[in-house]
Amino acid sequence: MSISIIGKSIGESATLKLNEIAVLLRQKGEPIIHLGGGEPKTRAPIDAITSLTGLLNTGEVRYTPVDGILELKQAIIRYTEEFYHRKVEPENVIVSGGVKQAIMVALQAILDPQDEVIFPSPYWVSYPDMIKLCGAIPVPVVPEDGTFYPRFQDIEQNVTTYTKAIILNSPNNPTGALYSEKFISEIVQFCEKEGLYLIMDDIYHRLVFDGKKAVICYEHATDLSENSKIIVVNGVSKQYAMTGFRIGWAVANKKLIKVMSNIQGHQTAGPSVLLQKAALGALNGVQSGVESLRLTLENNRRVLMDQLNAFDGIKATKPDGTFYVFADFSVYDKDSVRLSKFLLDKVRVLTMPGKEFGLDGYLRLSTCGSIKDIIEGIERIKWALDPNSPNELYIGERKLVRDWL
Ligand SMILES: Cc1ncc(COP(=O)(O)O)c(C=O)c1O
């Protein structure tokens, strides 16, 4: 079978694959604890549901403009004013099928084959493959000081004449690190000076803890005209617990948004009007759900960190935001894919292997589940890994016996 070079270069999304495995095992009645998840367990806001069903009940569900319905764009404009203190126009906004598609069409609009895109490592799993889909080259940058907080010089050292764009995701998936004002300011100014695109993946920007605030990139830009090469992406998936609704957006200069719309028009056209209505309901509706999600995540982070701090040999940096703790399990196994599989096979706990995020030896653990799941999940992992554990563990009625070292 003849497959394209690009097609062959793209791997399966490891996180989606593991999620599917968890669903299948659960359907078979297996006592799975999902510590790998990247989606809140709360329900979508009622305002999203009523807005969607209102239209659905009319039975008139049609195509929309490729770049999104005007009402939703207006809600995104208000959102941008409220959270970024920036006034934009409808032509500066495109609504896409999730933040994933917003990033994808942005990359397709700006990249030529062989261009390079820099992003700090660890990184969100999809960046490398999305860049490869454009025939371009991903350049993950590991902070030299071994932290999850990249410094400007780490990025600058990797810039070549082929560099076209930088992607920043803060707070970060998988580390939860919130990048400093100084770092973001330096990157914004550097991109302006060098004429590079800067994609700010702000999908977790309202899910930040300890009274900290995500940095607003625009506040560090000198040029906010239609020449600006800053692209801010955001969406409803995480903050409103609406992952399955698949609505995200990008805010950028009008020319670029037009090109992105042209591309999206031939890919998927505008996202489903029902889902756009749902996003509209979420953005215009009662906002208390976002804050209560943030508080729950902050509390769950404390529980998970306490569990990990009491776990011999595990090193975990306290995250500043998001749903994740990225913990170093290398004392038990340096191969995170093997370790993750082992934990799923032996104690039915799903974790995400750090290798998929660019750092082997680590596991990404999620705070999206219940406190009971977090505590029991870590207890099971401890039992599986600690050679001094008792020989048996009960999961409900089921007796597990250690038949490994
Ligand atoms: C950093 C980051 N960007 C983008 C996405 C994709 O978001 P969406 O579900 O809205 O496509 C995710 C989802 O996990 C993410 O973690």
PDB file of C-alpha atoms and ligand atoms in Angstrom, residues 15 38-39 97-103 123-127 130 169-174 201-204 233-238 242-244 246-249 323-324 364, ligand 1:
ATOM      1  CA  THR A  15      -3.389  10.086  25.076  1.00  0.00           C
ATOM      2  CA  GLY A  38      -7.414  15.556  30.499  1.00  0.00           C
ATOM      3  CA  GLU A  39     -11.057  16.443  31.022  1.00  0.00           C
ATOM      4  CA  GLY A  97     -13.465  22.437  15.965  1.00  0.00           C
ATOM      5  CA  GLY A  98     -11.640  22.630  19.283  1.00  0.00           C
ATOM      6  CA  VAL A  99      -8.405  24.381  20.122  1.00  0.00           C
ATOM      7  CA  LYS A 100      -6.772  21.512  18.273  1.00  0.00           C
ATOM      8  CA  GLN A 101      -8.215  22.614  14.955  1.00  0.00           C
ATOM      9  CA  ALA A 102      -7.561  26.284  15.704  1.00  0.00           C
ATOM     10  CA  ILE A 103      -3.858  25.471  16.162  1.00  0.00           C
ATOM     11  CA  TYR A 123       4.987  19.792  25.574  1.00  0.00           C
ATOM     12  CA  TRP A 124       1.423  18.899  24.679  1.00  0.00           C
ATOM     13  CA  VAL A 125       1.505  15.607  22.743  1.00  0.00           C
ATOM     14  CA  SER A 126       0.018  16.912  19.523  1.00  0.00           C
ATOM     15  CA  TYR A 127       2.393  19.797  18.716  1.00  0.00           C
ATOM     16  CA  MET A 130       0.610  18.869  13.927  1.00  0.00           C
ATOM     17  CA  ASN A 169       1.415  26.820  26.458  1.00  0.00           C
ATOM     18  CA  SER A 170       1.136  28.333  29.925  1.00  0.00           C
ATOM     19  CA  PRO A 171       0.024  26.955  32.288  1.00  0.00           C
ATOM     20  CA  ASN A 172       1.460  23.943  30.621  1.00  0.00           C
ATOM     21  CA  ASN A 173       0.210  20.498  29.756  1.00  0.00           C
ATOM     22  CA  PRO A 174       1.791  18.232  31.097  1.00  0.00           C
ATOM     23  CA  ASP A 201      -2.029  28.165  23.610  1.00  0.00           C
ATOM     24  CA  ASP A 202      -3.984  29.583  26.539  1.00  0.00           C
ATOM     25  CA  ILE A 203      -6.462  26.737  26.927  1.00  0.00           C
ATOM     26  CA  TYR A 204      -5.776  26.493  30.705  1.00  0.00           C
ATOM     27  CA  VAL A 233      -5.900  30.199  20.940  1.00  0.00           C
ATOM     28  CA  ASN A 234      -8.459  29.294  23.530  1.00  0.00           C
ATOM     29  CA  GLY A 235     -11.673  27.333  23.913  1.00  0.00           C
ATOM     30  CA  VAL A 236     -14.434  25.905  26.037  1.00  0.00           C
ATOM     31  CA  SER A 237     -13.099  22.345  26.390  1.00  0.00           C
ATOM     32  CA  LYS A 238     -11.264  22.586  29.680  1.00  0.00           C
ATOM     33  CA  MET A 242     -16.986  20.838  27.387  1.00  0.00           C
ATOM     34  CA  THR A 243     -14.309  18.633  25.808  1.00  0.00           C
ATOM     35  CA  GLY A 244     -16.820  16.724  23.707  1.00  0.00           C
ATOM     36  CA  ARG A 246     -15.237  20.555  20.191  1.00  0.00           C
ATOM     37  CA  ILE A 247     -15.244  24.334  20.102  1.00  0.00           C
ATOM     38  CA  GLY A 248     -12.098  26.453  20.195  1.00  0.00           C
ATOM     39  CA  TRP A 249     -11.032  29.701  18.609  1.00  0.00           C
ATOM     40  CA  PHE A 323      -5.219  19.292  35.658  1.00  0.00           C
ATOM     41  CA  TYR A 324      -1.832  17.672  35.815  1.00  0.00           C
ATOM     42  CA  ARG A 364       1.478  12.540  33.879  1.00  0.00           C
TER      43      ARG A 364
HETATM   44  C1  LIG B   1      -2.308  22.307  25.690  1.00  0.00           C
HETATM   45  C2  LIG B   1      -3.506  21.879  24.928  1.00  0.00           C
HETATM   46  N1  LIG B   1      -3.814  22.505  23.783  1.00  0.00           N
HETATM   47  C3  LIG B   1      -4.883  22.133  23.058  1.00  0.00           C
HETATM   48  C4  LIG B   1      -5.688  21.089  23.461  1.00  0.00           C
HETATM   49  C5  LIG B   1      -6.858  20.704  22.584  1.00  0.00           C
HETATM   50  O1  LIG B   1      -8.031  21.252  23.050  1.00  0.00           O
HETATM   51  P1  LIG B   1      -9.446  20.934  22.377  1.00  0.00           P
HETATM   52  O2  LIG B   1     -10.001  19.753  23.094  1.00  0.00           O
HETATM   53  O3  LIG B   1     -10.249  22.179  22.589  1.00  0.00           O
HETATM   54  O4  LIG B   1      -9.196  20.664  20.945  1.00  0.00           O
HETATM   55  C6  LIG B   1      -5.404  20.405  24.636  1.00  0.00           C
HETATM   56  C7  LIG B   1      -6.220  19.252  25.047  1.00  0.00           C
HETATM   57  O5  LIG B   1      -5.811  18.397  25.790  1.00  0.00           O
HETATM   58  C8  LIG B   1      -4.290  20.822  25.401  1.00  0.00           C
HETATM   59  O6  LIG B   1      -3.977  20.211  26.549  1.00  0.00           O
END
